PDB file of C-alpha atoms in Angstrom:
ATOM      1  CA  MET A 218      -0.591  27.711 -25.606  1.00 37.00           C
ATOM      2  CA  SER A 219      -3.189  26.867 -23.730  1.00 40.00           C
ATOM      3  CA  ALA A 220      -2.428  25.729 -20.084  1.00 44.00           C
ATOM      4  CA  PRO A 221      -2.780  21.985 -19.665  1.00 49.00           C
ATOM      5  CA  GLU A 222      -5.706  20.299 -18.074  1.00 48.00           C
ATOM      6  CA  ARG A 223      -5.288  19.668 -14.300  1.00 50.00           C
ATOM      7  CA  ILE A 224      -6.097  16.332 -13.196  1.00 51.00           C
ATOM      8  CA  PRO A 225      -7.683  16.764  -9.586  1.00 51.00           C
ATOM      9  CA  PRO A 226      -6.079  14.412  -7.327  1.00 47.00           C
ATOM     10  CA  GLY A 227      -8.486  13.071  -4.762  1.00 42.00           C
ATOM     11  CA  GLY A 228     -11.022  11.398  -6.478  1.00 42.00           C
ATOM     12  CA  VAL A 229      -9.251   9.778  -9.255  1.00 45.00           C
ATOM     13  CA  THR A 230     -10.558   6.404 -10.986  1.00 48.00           C
ATOM     14  CA  THR A 231      -7.911   4.055 -10.856  1.00 50.00           C
ATOM     15  CA  THR A 232      -8.931   2.101 -13.877  1.00 53.00           C
ATOM     16  CA  ASP A 233      -8.655   4.909 -15.880  1.00 68.00           C
ATOM     17  CA  PRO A 234      -6.012   4.424 -18.224  1.00 72.00           C
ATOM     18  CA  ALA A 235      -5.252   7.532 -18.768  1.00 79.00           C
ATOM     19  CA  PHE A 236      -3.293   7.940 -15.555  1.00 86.00           C
ATOM     20  CA  ALA A 237      -0.943   5.278 -16.350  1.00 86.00           C
ATOM     21  CA  GLU A 238      -0.425   6.937 -19.836  1.00 89.00           C
ATOM     22  CA  LEU A 239       0.360  10.335 -18.229  1.00 94.00           C
ATOM     23  CA  LEU A 240       2.498   8.776 -15.328  1.00 96.00           C
ATOM     24  CA  ALA A 241       4.666   6.641 -17.862  1.00 95.00           C
ATOM     25  CA  HIS A 242       5.221   8.780 -20.662  1.00 95.00           C
ATOM     26  CA  GLY A 243       4.734  12.440 -19.253  1.00 96.00           C
ATOM     27  CA  GLU A 244       7.384  14.773 -18.709  1.00 96.00           C
ATOM     28  CA  LEU A 245       8.757  14.865 -15.009  1.00 96.00           C
ATOM     29  CA  VAL A 246       9.615  18.323 -13.394  1.00 96.00           C
ATOM     30  CA  VAL A 247      10.904  17.841  -9.826  1.00 96.00           C
ATOM     31  CA  ARG A 248       9.239  20.416  -7.492  1.00 94.00           C
ATOM     32  CA  GLY A 249      10.498  19.297  -4.155  1.00 93.00           C
ATOM     33  CA  ARG A 250      11.503  16.521  -1.756  1.00 91.00           C
ATOM     34  CA  ILE A 251       9.462  14.673   0.755  1.00 89.00           C
ATOM     35  CA  ARG A 252      11.661  15.114   3.638  1.00 84.00           C
ATOM     36  CA  ASP A 253       9.875  12.189   5.922  1.00 81.00           C
ATOM     37  CA  ALA A 254      10.546   9.614   3.311  1.00 80.00           C
ATOM     38  CA  SER A 255      12.978   6.989   4.162  1.00 81.00           C
ATOM     39  CA  ASN A 256      14.363   6.733   0.604  1.00 88.00           C
ATOM     40  CA  ALA A 257      14.625   9.303  -1.622  1.00 91.00           C
ATOM     41  CA  ALA A 258      10.930  10.315  -2.697  1.00 94.00           C
ATOM     42  CA  LEU A 259      10.415  13.327  -5.134  1.00 96.00           C
ATOM     43  CA  TYR A 260       7.452  15.586  -5.459  1.00 96.00           C
ATOM     44  CA  CYS A 261       6.685  16.266  -8.991  1.00 97.00           C
ATOM     45  CA  ALA A 262       4.737  17.521 -11.695  1.00 96.00           C
ATOM     46  CA  VAL A 263       4.025  15.293 -14.629  1.00 96.00           C
ATOM     47  CA  THR A 264       2.782  16.949 -17.969  1.00 95.00           C
ATOM     48  CA  HIS A 265       1.551  14.668 -21.146  1.00 91.00           C
ATOM     49  CA  GLU A 266      -0.568  15.691 -24.295  1.00 87.00           C
ATOM     50  CA  GLY A 267      -2.191  18.410 -22.328  1.00 88.00           C
ATOM     51  CA  ARG A 268      -2.821  16.690 -19.121  1.00 89.00           C
ATOM     52  CA  GLU A 269      -1.036  17.488 -15.788  1.00 92.00           C
ATOM     53  CA  ALA A 270      -1.069  15.992 -12.460  1.00 93.00           C
ATOM     54  CA  ALA A 271       1.199  15.806  -9.190  1.00 95.00           C
ATOM     55  CA  CYS A 272       2.940  12.573  -8.683  1.00 96.00           C
ATOM     56  CA  VAL A 273       5.815  11.145  -6.390  1.00 97.00           C
ATOM     57  CA  TYR A 274       8.771   9.797  -8.024  1.00 97.00           C
ATOM     58  CA  LYS A 275      11.146   7.370  -6.130  1.00 97.00           C
ATOM     59  CA  PRO A 276      14.454   6.755  -7.926  1.00 97.00           C
ATOM     60  CA  VAL A 277      16.183   3.343  -7.612  1.00 97.00           C
ATOM     61  CA  ALA A 278      19.368   5.253  -7.032  1.00 95.00           C
ATOM     62  CA  GLY A 279      17.784   6.658  -3.925  1.00 94.00           C
ATOM     63  CA  GLU A 280      17.005   3.486  -2.388  1.00 94.00           C
ATOM     64  CA  ARG A 281      18.684   2.648   0.985  1.00 92.00           C
ATOM     65  CA  PRO A 282      20.254  -1.117   1.262  1.00 92.00           C
ATOM     66  CA  LEU A 283      18.085  -3.539   3.507  1.00 91.00           C
ATOM     67  CA  TRP A 284      19.425  -6.504   4.782  1.00 91.00           C
ATOM     68  CA  ASP A 285      16.263  -8.845   3.762  1.00 90.00           C
ATOM     69  CA  PHE A 286      15.685  -7.328   0.517  1.00 94.00           C
ATOM     70  CA  PRO A 287      17.583  -7.267  -2.614  1.00 92.00           C
ATOM     71  CA  ASP A 288      18.989  -4.063  -3.697  1.00 93.00           C
ATOM     72  CA  GLY A 289      17.364  -1.863  -5.919  1.00 95.00           C
ATOM     73  CA  THR A 290      14.158  -3.487  -5.909  1.00 96.00           C
ATOM     74  CA  LEU A 291      11.833  -1.577  -4.043  1.00 97.00           C
ATOM     75  CA  ALA A 292      10.630   0.282  -7.008  1.00 97.00           C
ATOM     76  CA  GLN A 293       9.458  -2.581  -8.642  1.00 98.00           C
ATOM     77  CA  ARG A 294       7.721  -3.848  -5.667  1.00 98.00           C
ATOM     78  CA  GLU A 295       5.618  -0.689  -5.472  1.00 98.00           C
ATOM     79  CA  VAL A 296       4.537  -1.508  -9.154  1.00 98.00           C
ATOM     80  CA  ALA A 297       3.696  -5.012  -8.256  1.00 98.00           C
ATOM     81  CA  ALA A 298       1.494  -3.896  -5.206  1.00 98.00           C
ATOM     82  CA  TYR A 299      -0.393  -1.962  -7.499  1.00 97.00           C
ATOM     83  CA  GLU A 300      -0.978  -4.488 -10.039  1.00 97.00           C
ATOM     84  CA  VAL A 301      -2.246  -6.835  -7.252  1.00 98.00           C
ATOM     85  CA  SER A 302      -4.550  -4.137  -6.224  1.00 97.00           C
ATOM     86  CA  GLU A 303      -6.219  -3.768  -9.734  1.00 95.00           C
ATOM     87  CA  ALA A 304      -6.618  -7.138  -9.979  1.00 96.00           C
ATOM     88  CA  THR A 305      -8.657  -7.218  -6.852  1.00 97.00           C
ATOM     89  CA  GLY A 306     -11.058  -4.461  -8.348  1.00 95.00           C
ATOM     90  CA  TRP A 307     -10.668  -2.542  -5.071  1.00 96.00           C
ATOM     91  CA  GLY A 308      -8.398   0.075  -6.528  1.00 94.00           C
ATOM     92  CA  LEU A 309      -6.535   0.507  -2.892  1.00 97.00           C
ATOM     93  CA  VAL A 310      -3.103   1.584  -4.224  1.00 96.00           C
ATOM     94  CA  PRO A 311      -3.036   5.013  -6.419  1.00 95.00           C
ATOM     95  CA  PRO A 312      -1.680   4.403 -10.172  1.00 95.00           C
ATOM     96  CA  THR A 313       1.963   3.658 -10.202  1.00 96.00           C
ATOM     97  CA  VAL A 314       4.456   2.759 -12.987  1.00 97.00           C
ATOM     98  CA  LEU A 315       7.935   1.964 -13.552  1.00 97.00           C
ATOM     99  CA  ARG A 316       9.744   4.752 -15.689  1.00 97.00           C
ATOM    100  CA  GLU A 317      13.185   6.412 -16.412  1.00 97.00           C
ATOM    101  CA  GLY A 318      12.982   9.960 -14.649  1.00 96.00           C
ATOM    102  CA  PRO A 319      15.393  12.643 -13.913  1.00 95.00           C
ATOM    103  CA  TYR A 320      17.736  10.453 -11.645  1.00 96.00           C
ATOM    104  CA  GLY A 321      17.314   7.315 -13.494  1.00 97.00           C
ATOM    105  CA  GLU A 322      14.666   4.532 -13.491  1.00 97.00           C
ATOM    106  CA  GLY A 323      12.242   4.681 -10.323  1.00 97.00           C
ATOM    107  CA  MET A 324       8.723   4.222  -9.546  1.00 97.00           C
ATOM    108  CA  CYS A 325       6.286   7.188  -9.959  1.00 97.00           C
ATOM    109  CA  GLN A 326       2.890   7.468  -8.486  1.00 97.00           C
ATOM    110  CA  LEU A 327      -0.174   9.752  -8.673  1.00 95.00           C
ATOM    111  CA  TRP A 328      -0.106  12.188  -5.643  1.00 95.00           C
ATOM    112  CA  ILE A 329      -3.325  11.893  -3.546  1.00 93.00           C
ATOM    113  CA  GLU A 330      -4.667  14.607  -1.371  1.00 91.00           C
ATOM    114  CA  THR A 331      -5.984  13.638   1.778  1.00 91.00           C
ATOM    115  CA  ALA A 332      -8.902  14.367   4.089  1.00 88.00           C
ATOM    116  CA  PRO A 333      -6.976  14.864   7.415  1.00 77.00           C
ATOM    117  CA  GLU A 334     -10.085  15.320   9.543  1.00 77.00           C
ATOM    118  CA  THR A 335     -10.822  11.604   8.709  1.00 83.00           C
ATOM    119  CA  GLU A 336      -9.678   9.471  11.788  1.00 89.00           C
ATOM    120  CA  LEU A 337      -8.869   5.785  11.084  1.00 94.00           C
ATOM    121  CA  LEU A 338      -6.462   5.495  14.369  1.00 92.00           C
ATOM    122  CA  ALA A 339      -6.779   6.497  17.666  1.00 91.00           C
ATOM    123  CA  LEU A 340      -5.332   6.167  21.388  1.00 89.00           C
ATOM    124  CA  VAL A 341      -8.120   5.501  24.182  1.00 91.00           C
ATOM    125  CA  ASP A 342      -8.556   4.654  27.648  1.00 89.00           C
ATOM    126  CA  GLY A 343      -9.609   1.489  28.782  1.00 85.00           C
ATOM    127  CA  GLU A 344      -9.090  -2.149  27.794  1.00 87.00           C
ATOM    128  CA  GLU A 345     -11.926  -2.866  24.805  1.00 91.00           C
ATOM    129  CA  PRO A 346     -12.363  -0.412  21.994  1.00 93.00           C
ATOM    130  CA  GLU A 347     -15.673   1.666  21.595  1.00 93.00           C
ATOM    131  CA  PRO A 348     -18.309   0.427  18.907  1.00 94.00           C
ATOM    132  CA  GLY A 349     -17.012   1.140  15.374  1.00 95.00           C
ATOM    133  CA  TRP A 350     -13.281   0.559  16.344  1.00 97.00           C
ATOM    134  CA  LYS A 351     -11.044  -2.631  16.406  1.00 96.00           C
ATOM    135  CA  ALA A 352      -8.116  -3.018  19.107  1.00 93.00           C
ATOM    136  CA  ILE A 353      -4.684  -3.097  17.775  1.00 91.00           C
ATOM    137  CA  GLY A 354      -2.642  -3.354  21.358  1.00 87.00           C
ATOM    138  CA  PHE A 355      -1.537  -1.626  23.999  1.00 85.00           C
ATOM    139  CA  ALA A 356       0.947   1.067  23.834  1.00 80.00           C
ATOM    140  CA  GLU A 357       2.911   3.168  26.271  1.00 77.00           C
ATOM    141  CA  VAL A 358       2.097   6.780  26.118  1.00 72.00           C
ATOM    142  CA  GLY A 359       4.527   8.401  28.812  1.00 73.00           C
ATOM    143  CA  GLU A 360       4.685   8.527  32.501  1.00 73.00           C
ATOM    144  CA  GLY A 361       4.105   4.776  32.977  1.00 73.00           C
ATOM    145  CA  ARG A 362       0.670   5.035  31.488  1.00 82.00           C
ATOM    146  CA  THR A 363      -0.597   2.953  28.741  1.00 86.00           C
ATOM    147  CA  ALA A 364      -3.393   3.441  26.285  1.00 88.00           C
ATOM    148  CA  LEU A 365      -5.303   1.150  23.883  1.00 91.00           C
ATOM    149  CA  LEU A 366      -4.214   1.580  20.013  1.00 91.00           C
ATOM    150  CA  VAL A 367      -7.316   1.254  17.861  1.00 94.00           C
ATOM    151  CA  HIS A 368      -8.189   1.541  14.373  1.00 95.00           C
ATOM    152  CA  ALA A 369     -11.483   1.906  12.584  1.00 96.00           C
ATOM    153  CA  ASP A 370     -13.825  -0.972  11.857  1.00 97.00           C
ATOM    154  CA  ASP A 371     -13.972   0.310   8.078  1.00 96.00           C
ATOM    155  CA  GLU A 372     -14.554  -2.102   5.122  1.00 97.00           C
ATOM    156  CA  ARG A 373     -11.838   0.056   3.116  1.00 97.00           C
ATOM    157  CA  LEU A 374      -9.425  -0.878   5.939  1.00 97.00           C
ATOM    158  CA  ARG A 375     -10.715  -4.620   5.646  1.00 98.00           C
ATOM    159  CA  ARG A 376     -10.140  -4.850   1.933  1.00 98.00           C
ATOM    160  CA  LEU A 377      -6.574  -3.270   2.729  1.00 98.00           C
ATOM    161  CA  ALA A 378      -5.946  -5.970   5.450  1.00 98.00           C
ATOM    162  CA  VAL A 379      -6.447  -8.748   2.973  1.00 98.00           C
ATOM    163  CA  LEU A 380      -4.504  -7.151   0.161  1.00 98.00           C
ATOM    164  CA  ASP A 381      -1.384  -6.515   2.766  1.00 98.00           C
ATOM    165  CA  ALA A 382      -1.599 -10.274   3.545  1.00 98.00           C
ATOM    166  CA  VAL A 383      -1.656 -11.384   0.076  1.00 98.00           C
ATOM    167  CA  ILE A 384       1.652  -8.925  -0.765  1.00 98.00           C
ATOM    168  CA  ASN A 385       2.984  -9.635   2.610  1.00 98.00           C
ATOM    169  CA  ASN A 386       3.193  -5.908   3.612  1.00 97.00           C
ATOM    170  CA  ALA A 387       6.116  -5.742   6.057  1.00 95.00           C
ATOM    171  CA  ASP A 388       5.291  -1.966   6.719  1.00 94.00           C
ATOM    172  CA  ARG A 389       1.826  -0.953   7.211  1.00 96.00           C
ATOM    173  CA  LYS A 390       1.982   2.288   8.919  1.00 93.00           C
ATOM    174  CA  GLY A 391      -0.674   4.907   9.850  1.00 90.00           C
ATOM    175  CA  GLY A 392       1.107   7.317   7.465  1.00 89.00           C
ATOM    176  CA  HIS A 393       0.443   4.874   4.873  1.00 93.00           C
ATOM    177  CA  LEU A 394      -3.378   5.379   4.987  1.00 95.00           C
ATOM    178  CA  LEU A 395      -4.771   8.253   2.633  1.00 95.00           C
ATOM    179  CA  PRO A 396      -8.527   8.989   2.931  1.00 95.00           C
ATOM    180  CA  THR A 397      -9.821  11.224   0.329  1.00 93.00           C
ATOM    181  CA  ALA A 398     -12.626  13.833   0.704  1.00 90.00           C
ATOM    182  CA  GLU A 399     -14.549  11.736  -1.803  1.00 90.00           C
ATOM    183  CA  GLY A 400     -14.734   8.736   0.405  1.00 92.00           C
ATOM    184  CA  ARG A 401     -11.669   6.700  -1.239  1.00 93.00           C
ATOM    185  CA  LEU A 402      -8.931   5.174   0.727  1.00 95.00           C
ATOM    186  CA  TYR A 403      -5.583   4.473  -0.815  1.00 96.00           C
ATOM    187  CA  GLY A 404      -2.225   2.682   0.769  1.00 97.00           C
ATOM    188  CA  ILE A 405       0.917   3.637  -0.137  1.00 96.00           C
ATOM    189  CA  ASP A 406       4.571   2.833   0.354  1.00 96.00           C
ATOM    190  CA  HIS A 407       4.719  -0.656  -0.498  1.00 97.00           C
ATOM    191  CA  GLY A 408       8.442  -0.920  -1.170  1.00 96.00           C
ATOM    192  CA  VAL A 409       8.951  -3.811   1.312  1.00 97.00           C
ATOM    193  CA  THR A 410       6.274  -6.303   0.009  1.00 98.00           C
ATOM    194  CA  PHE A 411       6.218  -9.798  -1.721  1.00 98.00           C
ATOM    195  CA  ASN A 412       9.262 -11.192   0.493  1.00 97.00           C
ATOM    196  CA  ALA A 413       9.065 -15.168   0.298  1.00 96.00           C
ATOM    197  CA  GLU A 414       9.227 -15.556   3.971  1.00 95.00           C
ATOM    198  CA  ASN A 415       6.350 -14.336   6.171  1.00 94.00           C
ATOM    199  CA  LYS A 416       7.289 -10.454   7.209  1.00 94.00           C
ATOM    200  CA  LEU A 417       3.405  -9.277   7.503  1.00 96.00           C
ATOM    201  CA  ARG A 418       3.684  -6.154   9.800  1.00 95.00           C
ATOM    202  CA  THR A 419       0.696  -3.854  10.271  1.00 95.00           C
ATOM    203  CA  LEU A 420      -1.683  -1.909  12.028  1.00 94.00           C
ATOM    204  CA  LEU A 421      -4.493  -3.771  10.842  1.00 96.00           C
ATOM    205  CA  TRP A 422      -4.790  -6.646  13.039  1.00 96.00           C
ATOM    206  CA  GLY A 423      -8.436  -5.597  14.198  1.00 96.00           C
ATOM    207  CA  TRP A 424      -9.932  -8.644  12.481  1.00 97.00           C
ATOM    208  CA  ALA A 425      -7.191 -11.329  12.982  1.00 97.00           C
ATOM    209  CA  GLY A 426      -8.613 -14.918  13.097  1.00 97.00           C
ATOM    210  CA  GLU A 427     -12.085 -13.692  12.124  1.00 97.00           C
ATOM    211  CA  PRO A 428     -13.844 -14.800   9.011  1.00 98.00           C
ATOM    212  CA  LEU A 429     -13.279 -13.384   5.591  1.00 98.00           C
ATOM    213  CA  THR A 430     -16.110 -11.453   4.012  1.00 98.00           C
ATOM    214  CA  GLY A 431     -17.680 -13.269   1.383  1.00 98.00           C
ATOM    215  CA  GLU A 432     -16.619 -10.366  -0.862  1.00 98.00           C
ATOM    216  CA  ALA A 433     -12.847 -10.985  -0.146  1.00 98.00           C
ATOM    217  CA  VAL A 434     -13.227 -14.799  -0.473  1.00 98.00           C
ATOM    218  CA  GLU A 435     -14.481 -14.230  -4.225  1.00 98.00           C
ATOM    219  CA  VAL A 436     -11.463 -11.855  -4.706  1.00 98.00           C
ATOM    220  CA  LEU A 437      -9.147 -13.959  -3.805  1.00 98.00           C
ATOM    221  CA  LYS A 438     -10.792 -16.929  -5.860  1.00 97.00           C
ATOM    222  CA  SER A 439     -10.104 -14.583  -8.711  1.00 97.00           C
ATOM    223  CA  LEU A 440      -6.482 -13.749  -7.592  1.00 97.00           C
ATOM    224  CA  THR A 441      -5.444 -17.528  -7.238  1.00 96.00           C
ATOM    225  CA  GLY A 442      -6.502 -17.878 -10.662  1.00 96.00           C
ATOM    226  CA  ALA A 443      -4.494 -14.851 -12.130  1.00 97.00           C
ATOM    227  CA  LEU A 444      -1.433 -16.053 -10.243  1.00 97.00           C
ATOM    228  CA  GLU A 445      -1.395 -19.409 -11.613  1.00 95.00           C
ATOM    229  CA  PRO A 446       1.651 -20.068 -14.071  1.00 93.00           C
ATOM    230  CA  GLY A 447       0.101 -18.478 -17.543  1.00 91.00           C
ATOM    231  CA  GLY A 448      -2.271 -16.242 -15.600  1.00 93.00           C
ATOM    232  CA  ARG A 449      -2.576 -12.481 -16.537  1.00 93.00           C
ATOM    233  CA  LEU A 450      -1.319 -11.197 -13.397  1.00 97.00           C
ATOM    234  CA  ALA A 451       1.332 -13.682 -12.932  1.00 97.00           C
ATOM    235  CA  ALA A 452       2.804 -12.682 -16.366  1.00 96.00           C
ATOM    236  CA  THR A 453       2.922  -9.060 -15.121  1.00 97.00           C
ATOM    237  CA  LEU A 454       4.622 -10.085 -11.738  1.00 98.00           C
ATOM    238  CA  THR A 455       7.165 -11.785 -13.399  1.00 97.00           C
ATOM    239  CA  ALA A 456       8.865  -8.719 -14.507  1.00 96.00           C
ATOM    240  CA  LEU A 457       8.752  -7.083 -11.278  1.00 97.00           C
ATOM    241  CA  ILE A 458       9.574  -9.810  -8.636  1.00 97.00           C
ATOM    242  CA  THR A 459      11.436 -12.990  -8.431  1.00 97.00           C
ATOM    243  CA  PRO A 460       9.959 -16.467  -9.136  1.00 96.00           C
ATOM    244  CA  ALA A 461      10.212 -17.452  -5.419  1.00 97.00           C
ATOM    245  CA  GLU A 462       8.356 -14.254  -4.435  1.00 97.00           C
ATOM    246  CA  LEU A 463       5.669 -14.902  -6.803  1.00 98.00           C
ATOM    247  CA  GLY A 464       5.278 -18.528  -6.057  1.00 97.00           C
ATOM    248  CA  ALA A 465       4.632 -17.471  -2.290  1.00 98.00           C
ATOM    249  CA  THR A 466       2.610 -14.847  -3.102  1.00 98.00           C
ATOM    250  CA  ARG A 467       0.171 -17.365  -4.750  1.00 98.00           C
ATOM    251  CA  ALA A 468       0.559 -19.533  -1.642  1.00 97.00           C
ATOM    252  CA  ARG A 469      -0.496 -16.719   0.704  1.00 97.00           C
ATOM    253  CA  ALA A 470      -3.686 -16.166  -1.296  1.00 98.00           C
ATOM    254  CA  GLU A 471      -4.482 -19.842  -1.439  1.00 98.00           C
ATOM    255  CA  ALA A 472      -3.927 -20.235   2.445  1.00 97.00           C
ATOM    256  CA  LEU A 473      -6.167 -17.352   3.047  1.00 98.00           C
ATOM    257  CA  LEU A 474      -8.874 -19.053   0.947  1.00 97.00           C
ATOM    258  CA  GLU A 475      -8.270 -22.288   2.777  1.00 97.00           C
ATOM    259  CA  SER A 476      -8.547 -21.024   6.224  1.00 98.00           C
ATOM    260  CA  GLY A 477     -11.415 -18.733   5.353  1.00 98.00           C
ATOM    261  CA  LYS A 478     -10.033 -15.872   8.077  1.00 98.00           C
ATOM    262  CA  HIS A 479      -7.903 -12.973   8.502  1.00 98.00           C
ATOM    263  CA  PRO A 480      -4.114 -13.936   9.300  1.00 96.00           C
ATOM    264  CA  GLU A 481      -3.002 -13.820  12.914  1.00 95.00           C
ATOM    265  CA  PRO A 482       0.334 -12.555  14.266  1.00 92.00           C
ATOM    266  CA  SER A 483       3.189 -15.412  13.626  1.00 84.00           C
ATOM    267  CA  GLY A 484       4.729 -14.734  16.597  1.00 80.00           C
ATOM    268  CA  ASP A 485       8.245 -15.122  14.556  1.00 78.00           C
ATOM    269  CA  TRP A 486       8.217 -11.517  13.345  1.00 76.00           C
ATOM    270  CA  PRO A 487       7.352  -8.117  15.038  1.00 82.00           C
ATOM    271  CA  ALA A 488       3.564  -7.883  14.221  1.00 89.00           C
ATOM    272  CA  ILE A 489       3.336  -3.917  14.522  1.00 89.00           C
ATOM    273  CA  PRO A 490       5.665  -1.727  12.786  1.00 85.00           C
ATOM    274  CA  TRP A 491       7.822   0.979  14.495  1.00 74.00           C
ATOM    275  CA  PRO A 492       6.944   3.819  14.857  1.00 70.00           C
ATOM    276  CA  PRO A 493       3.242   2.942  14.178  1.00 67.00           C
ATOM    277  CA  VAL A 494       2.486   6.019  12.500  1.00 68.00           C
TER     278      VAL A 494
END
């Protein structure tokens, strides 16, 4: 028997339906546990019809209860975030499916190898960022010192900031940003998204209050249509989030279009996740 074809994990084309097929129907074999994850996250190999890839499997049974999200819904929210990402055409979330696994139903997401030398976040001296960077805010760095936390002025991050605003991401940390050697950027860990209440908490505030790009406006126009009752995206999300959350998602996309600007912190909710990385 020949060895399965190994799919390279960095330069994936997220629109390739073969990845969803592999993740949804392949045999999952647990290789280890990702120790720094807040919920159970298992590193696995998935094999199907002669193809093999690495993936992350997060069983619903391993989710910790949260006071502001219904129990046992984080896996569905991860899949919903992937579906919205795909609807934008930006491919910012790795292929993600909901399926049965060794420990019951859970989300299964393609593993992405990163390029750790890519610098997207930094702490710098001074009160203003250098060209090519956007200010997030000041952070204590010890011994009574503070430094300016900045993120790259990168169009990939800017797209992700728009996606996060639509899906109401309550936990966009630096460790959830996965740049690849091929120049792609992926965002992961979308379990705390789609809440009907405003909970946007992110490191990507550098464009707050600035006009949306023309590209983002066109994407949001398409999204609002797809999120209308009977729309293709609305039909998909109906099985993953509540009607109230679906309505709130559509309202957020419409509000972004109406304002024409990136959102600003509301002041009603901590704007930056902790720890930030």
